[in-house]
mmCIF file of C-alpha atoms in Angstrom:
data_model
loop_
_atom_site.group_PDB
_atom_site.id
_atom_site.type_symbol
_atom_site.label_atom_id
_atom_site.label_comp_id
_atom_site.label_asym_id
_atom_site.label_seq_id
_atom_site.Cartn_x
_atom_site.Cartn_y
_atom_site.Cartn_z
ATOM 1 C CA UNK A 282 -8.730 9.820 2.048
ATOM 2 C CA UNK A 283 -11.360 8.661 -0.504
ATOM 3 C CA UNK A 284 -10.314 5.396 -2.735
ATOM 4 C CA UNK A 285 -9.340 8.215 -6.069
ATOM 5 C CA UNK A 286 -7.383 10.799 -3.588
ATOM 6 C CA UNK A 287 -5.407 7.145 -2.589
ATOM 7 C CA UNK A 288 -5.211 6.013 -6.055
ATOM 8 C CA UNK A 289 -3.662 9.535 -7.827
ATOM 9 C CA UNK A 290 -0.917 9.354 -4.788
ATOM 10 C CA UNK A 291 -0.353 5.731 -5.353
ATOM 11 C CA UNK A 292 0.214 6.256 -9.097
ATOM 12 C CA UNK A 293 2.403 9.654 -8.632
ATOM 13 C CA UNK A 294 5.243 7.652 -7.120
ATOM 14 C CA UNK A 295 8.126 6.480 -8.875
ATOM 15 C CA UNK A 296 7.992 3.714 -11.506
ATOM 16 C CA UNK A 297 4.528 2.255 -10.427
ATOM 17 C CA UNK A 298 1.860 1.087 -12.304
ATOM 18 C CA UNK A 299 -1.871 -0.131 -11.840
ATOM 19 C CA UNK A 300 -3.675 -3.123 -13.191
ATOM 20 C CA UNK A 301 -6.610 -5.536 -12.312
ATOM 21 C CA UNK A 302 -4.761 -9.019 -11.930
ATOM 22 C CA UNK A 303 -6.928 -10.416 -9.575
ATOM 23 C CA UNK A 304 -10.250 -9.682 -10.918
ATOM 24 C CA UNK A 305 -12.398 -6.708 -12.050
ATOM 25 C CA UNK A 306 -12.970 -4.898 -8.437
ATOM 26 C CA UNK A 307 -8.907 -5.248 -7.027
ATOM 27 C CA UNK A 308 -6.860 -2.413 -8.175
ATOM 28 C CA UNK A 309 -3.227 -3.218 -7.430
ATOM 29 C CA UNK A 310 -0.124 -0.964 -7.343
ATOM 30 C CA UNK A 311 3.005 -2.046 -8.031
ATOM 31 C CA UNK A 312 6.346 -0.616 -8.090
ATOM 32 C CA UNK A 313 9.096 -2.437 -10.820
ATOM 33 C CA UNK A 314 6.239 -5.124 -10.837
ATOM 34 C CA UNK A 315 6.088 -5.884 -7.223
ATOM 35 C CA UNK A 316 2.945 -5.218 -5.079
ATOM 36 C CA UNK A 317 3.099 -2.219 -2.435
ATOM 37 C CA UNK A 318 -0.682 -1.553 -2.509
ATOM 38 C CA UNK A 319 -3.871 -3.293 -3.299
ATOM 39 C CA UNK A 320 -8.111 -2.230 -2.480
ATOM 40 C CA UNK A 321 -10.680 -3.381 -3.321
ATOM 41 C CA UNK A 322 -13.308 -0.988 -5.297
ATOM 42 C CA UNK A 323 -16.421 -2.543 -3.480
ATOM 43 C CA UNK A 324 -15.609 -1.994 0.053
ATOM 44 C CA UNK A 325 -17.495 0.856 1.953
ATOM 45 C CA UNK A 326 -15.636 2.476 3.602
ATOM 46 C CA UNK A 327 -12.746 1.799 1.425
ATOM 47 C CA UNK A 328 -9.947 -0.087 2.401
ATOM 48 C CA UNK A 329 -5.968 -0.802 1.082
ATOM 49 C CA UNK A 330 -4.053 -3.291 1.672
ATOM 50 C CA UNK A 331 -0.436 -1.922 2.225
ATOM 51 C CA UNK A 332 2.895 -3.521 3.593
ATOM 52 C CA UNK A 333 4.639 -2.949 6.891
ATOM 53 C CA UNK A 334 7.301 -3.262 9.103
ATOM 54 C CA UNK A 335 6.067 -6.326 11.632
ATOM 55 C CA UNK A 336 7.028 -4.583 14.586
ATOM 56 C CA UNK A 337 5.321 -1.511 13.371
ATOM 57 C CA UNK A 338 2.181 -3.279 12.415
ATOM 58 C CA UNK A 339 1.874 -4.538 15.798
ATOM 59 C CA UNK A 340 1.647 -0.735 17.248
ATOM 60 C CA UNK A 341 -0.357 0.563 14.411
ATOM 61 C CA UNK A 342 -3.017 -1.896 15.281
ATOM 62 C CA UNK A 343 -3.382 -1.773 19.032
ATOM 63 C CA UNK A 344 -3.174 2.450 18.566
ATOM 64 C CA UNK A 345 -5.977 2.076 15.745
ATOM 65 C CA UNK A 346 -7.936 -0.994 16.810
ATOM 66 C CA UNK A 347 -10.012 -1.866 14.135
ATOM 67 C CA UNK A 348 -9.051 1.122 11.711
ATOM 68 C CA UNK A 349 -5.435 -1.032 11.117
ATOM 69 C CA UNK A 350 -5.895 -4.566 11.097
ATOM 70 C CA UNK A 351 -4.218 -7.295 9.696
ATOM 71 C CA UNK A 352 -3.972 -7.694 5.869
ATOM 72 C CA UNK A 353 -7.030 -9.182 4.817
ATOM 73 C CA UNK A 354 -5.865 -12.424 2.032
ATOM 74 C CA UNK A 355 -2.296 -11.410 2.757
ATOM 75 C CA UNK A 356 0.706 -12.695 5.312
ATOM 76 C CA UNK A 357 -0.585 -10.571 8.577
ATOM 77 C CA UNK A 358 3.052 -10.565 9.720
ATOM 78 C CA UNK A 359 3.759 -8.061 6.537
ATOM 79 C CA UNK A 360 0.701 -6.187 5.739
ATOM 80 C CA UNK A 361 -2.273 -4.239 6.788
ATOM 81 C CA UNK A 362 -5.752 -3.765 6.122
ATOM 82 C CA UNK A 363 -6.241 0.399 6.393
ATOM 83 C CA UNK A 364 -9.415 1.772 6.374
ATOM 84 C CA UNK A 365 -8.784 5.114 3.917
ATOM 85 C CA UNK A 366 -12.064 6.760 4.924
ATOM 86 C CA UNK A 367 -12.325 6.446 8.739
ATOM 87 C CA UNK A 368 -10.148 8.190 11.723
ATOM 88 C CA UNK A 369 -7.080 7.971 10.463
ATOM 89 C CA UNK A 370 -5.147 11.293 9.917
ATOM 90 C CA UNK A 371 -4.443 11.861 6.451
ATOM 91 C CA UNK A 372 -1.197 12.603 7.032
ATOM 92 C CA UNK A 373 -0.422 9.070 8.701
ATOM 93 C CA UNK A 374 -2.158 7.061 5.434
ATOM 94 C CA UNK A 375 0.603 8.699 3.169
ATOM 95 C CA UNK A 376 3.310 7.966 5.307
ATOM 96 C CA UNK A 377 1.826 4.253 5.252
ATOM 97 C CA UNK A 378 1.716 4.198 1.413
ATOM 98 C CA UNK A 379 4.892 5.935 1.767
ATOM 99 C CA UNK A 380 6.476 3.272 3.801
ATOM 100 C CA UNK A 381 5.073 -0.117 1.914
ATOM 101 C CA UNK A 382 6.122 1.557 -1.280
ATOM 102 C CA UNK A 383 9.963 1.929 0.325
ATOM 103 C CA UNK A 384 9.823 -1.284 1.638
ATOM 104 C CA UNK A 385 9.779 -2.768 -1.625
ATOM 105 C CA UNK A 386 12.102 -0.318 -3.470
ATOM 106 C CA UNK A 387 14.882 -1.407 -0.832
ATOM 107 C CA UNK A 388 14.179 -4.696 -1.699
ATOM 108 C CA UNK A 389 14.215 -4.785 -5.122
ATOM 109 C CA UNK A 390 17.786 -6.067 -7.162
ATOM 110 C CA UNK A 391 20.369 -4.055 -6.885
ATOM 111 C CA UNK A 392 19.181 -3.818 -11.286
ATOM 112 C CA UNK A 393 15.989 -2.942 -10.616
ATOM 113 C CA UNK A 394 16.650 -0.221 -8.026
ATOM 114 C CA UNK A 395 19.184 1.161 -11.061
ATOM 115 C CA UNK A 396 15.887 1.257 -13.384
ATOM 116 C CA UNK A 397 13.842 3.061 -11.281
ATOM 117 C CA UNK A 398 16.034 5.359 -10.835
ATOM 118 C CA UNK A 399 16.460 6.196 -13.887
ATOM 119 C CA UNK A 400 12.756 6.816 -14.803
ATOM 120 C CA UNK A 401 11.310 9.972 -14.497
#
């Protein structure tokens, strides 16, 4: 997955938007303002930064040593540095977007979650 085939399925979910609040070269996704996904446009290969389950982190990393490690300026308990362009099956780094974005949807305000689900 190239940095634009993981921006255009960031952006398709639900109620997420993109912006540069860092600096110039960090695109960041959020969902109802809250971060699920951030990369840098300057790495080669690319890499995201994308939230997970602790215990899950733990066996994504030893199965993909070095490909999944933990998240680079972020709380390695919760997130992961994923390499987009490497060996990881393409089906796994959706279901890894897929998962950070849920894990902020189910913990968004009970208001919030009524929003989103009433967007498009």
């Amino acid at each position: 997955m190239n940095i634009e085939e993981f921006r255009e399925y960031c952006i398709a979910k639900k109620g997420v938007t993109e912006s540069f609040p860092f600096d110039e070269k960090t695109l960041v996704f959020k969902v109802m303002e809250k971060i699920f996904a951030l990369s840098s446009l300057e790495n080669q290969p690319s890499k995201a930064n994308l939230k997970c389950d602790p215990e899950r982190s733990i066996t994504l990393r030893e199965e993909y040593d070095g490909l999944i490690t933990p998240g680079f300026h972020m709380s390695k308990l919760h997130w992961n540095t994923v390499e987009l362009e490497m060996n990881i099956p393409h089906k796994l780094l959706c279901e890894l977007i897929d998962h950070s974005y849920d894990l902020v949807v189910n913990k968004l305000t009970k208001k919030l979650k009524e929003e989103l689900n009433q967007l498009n």
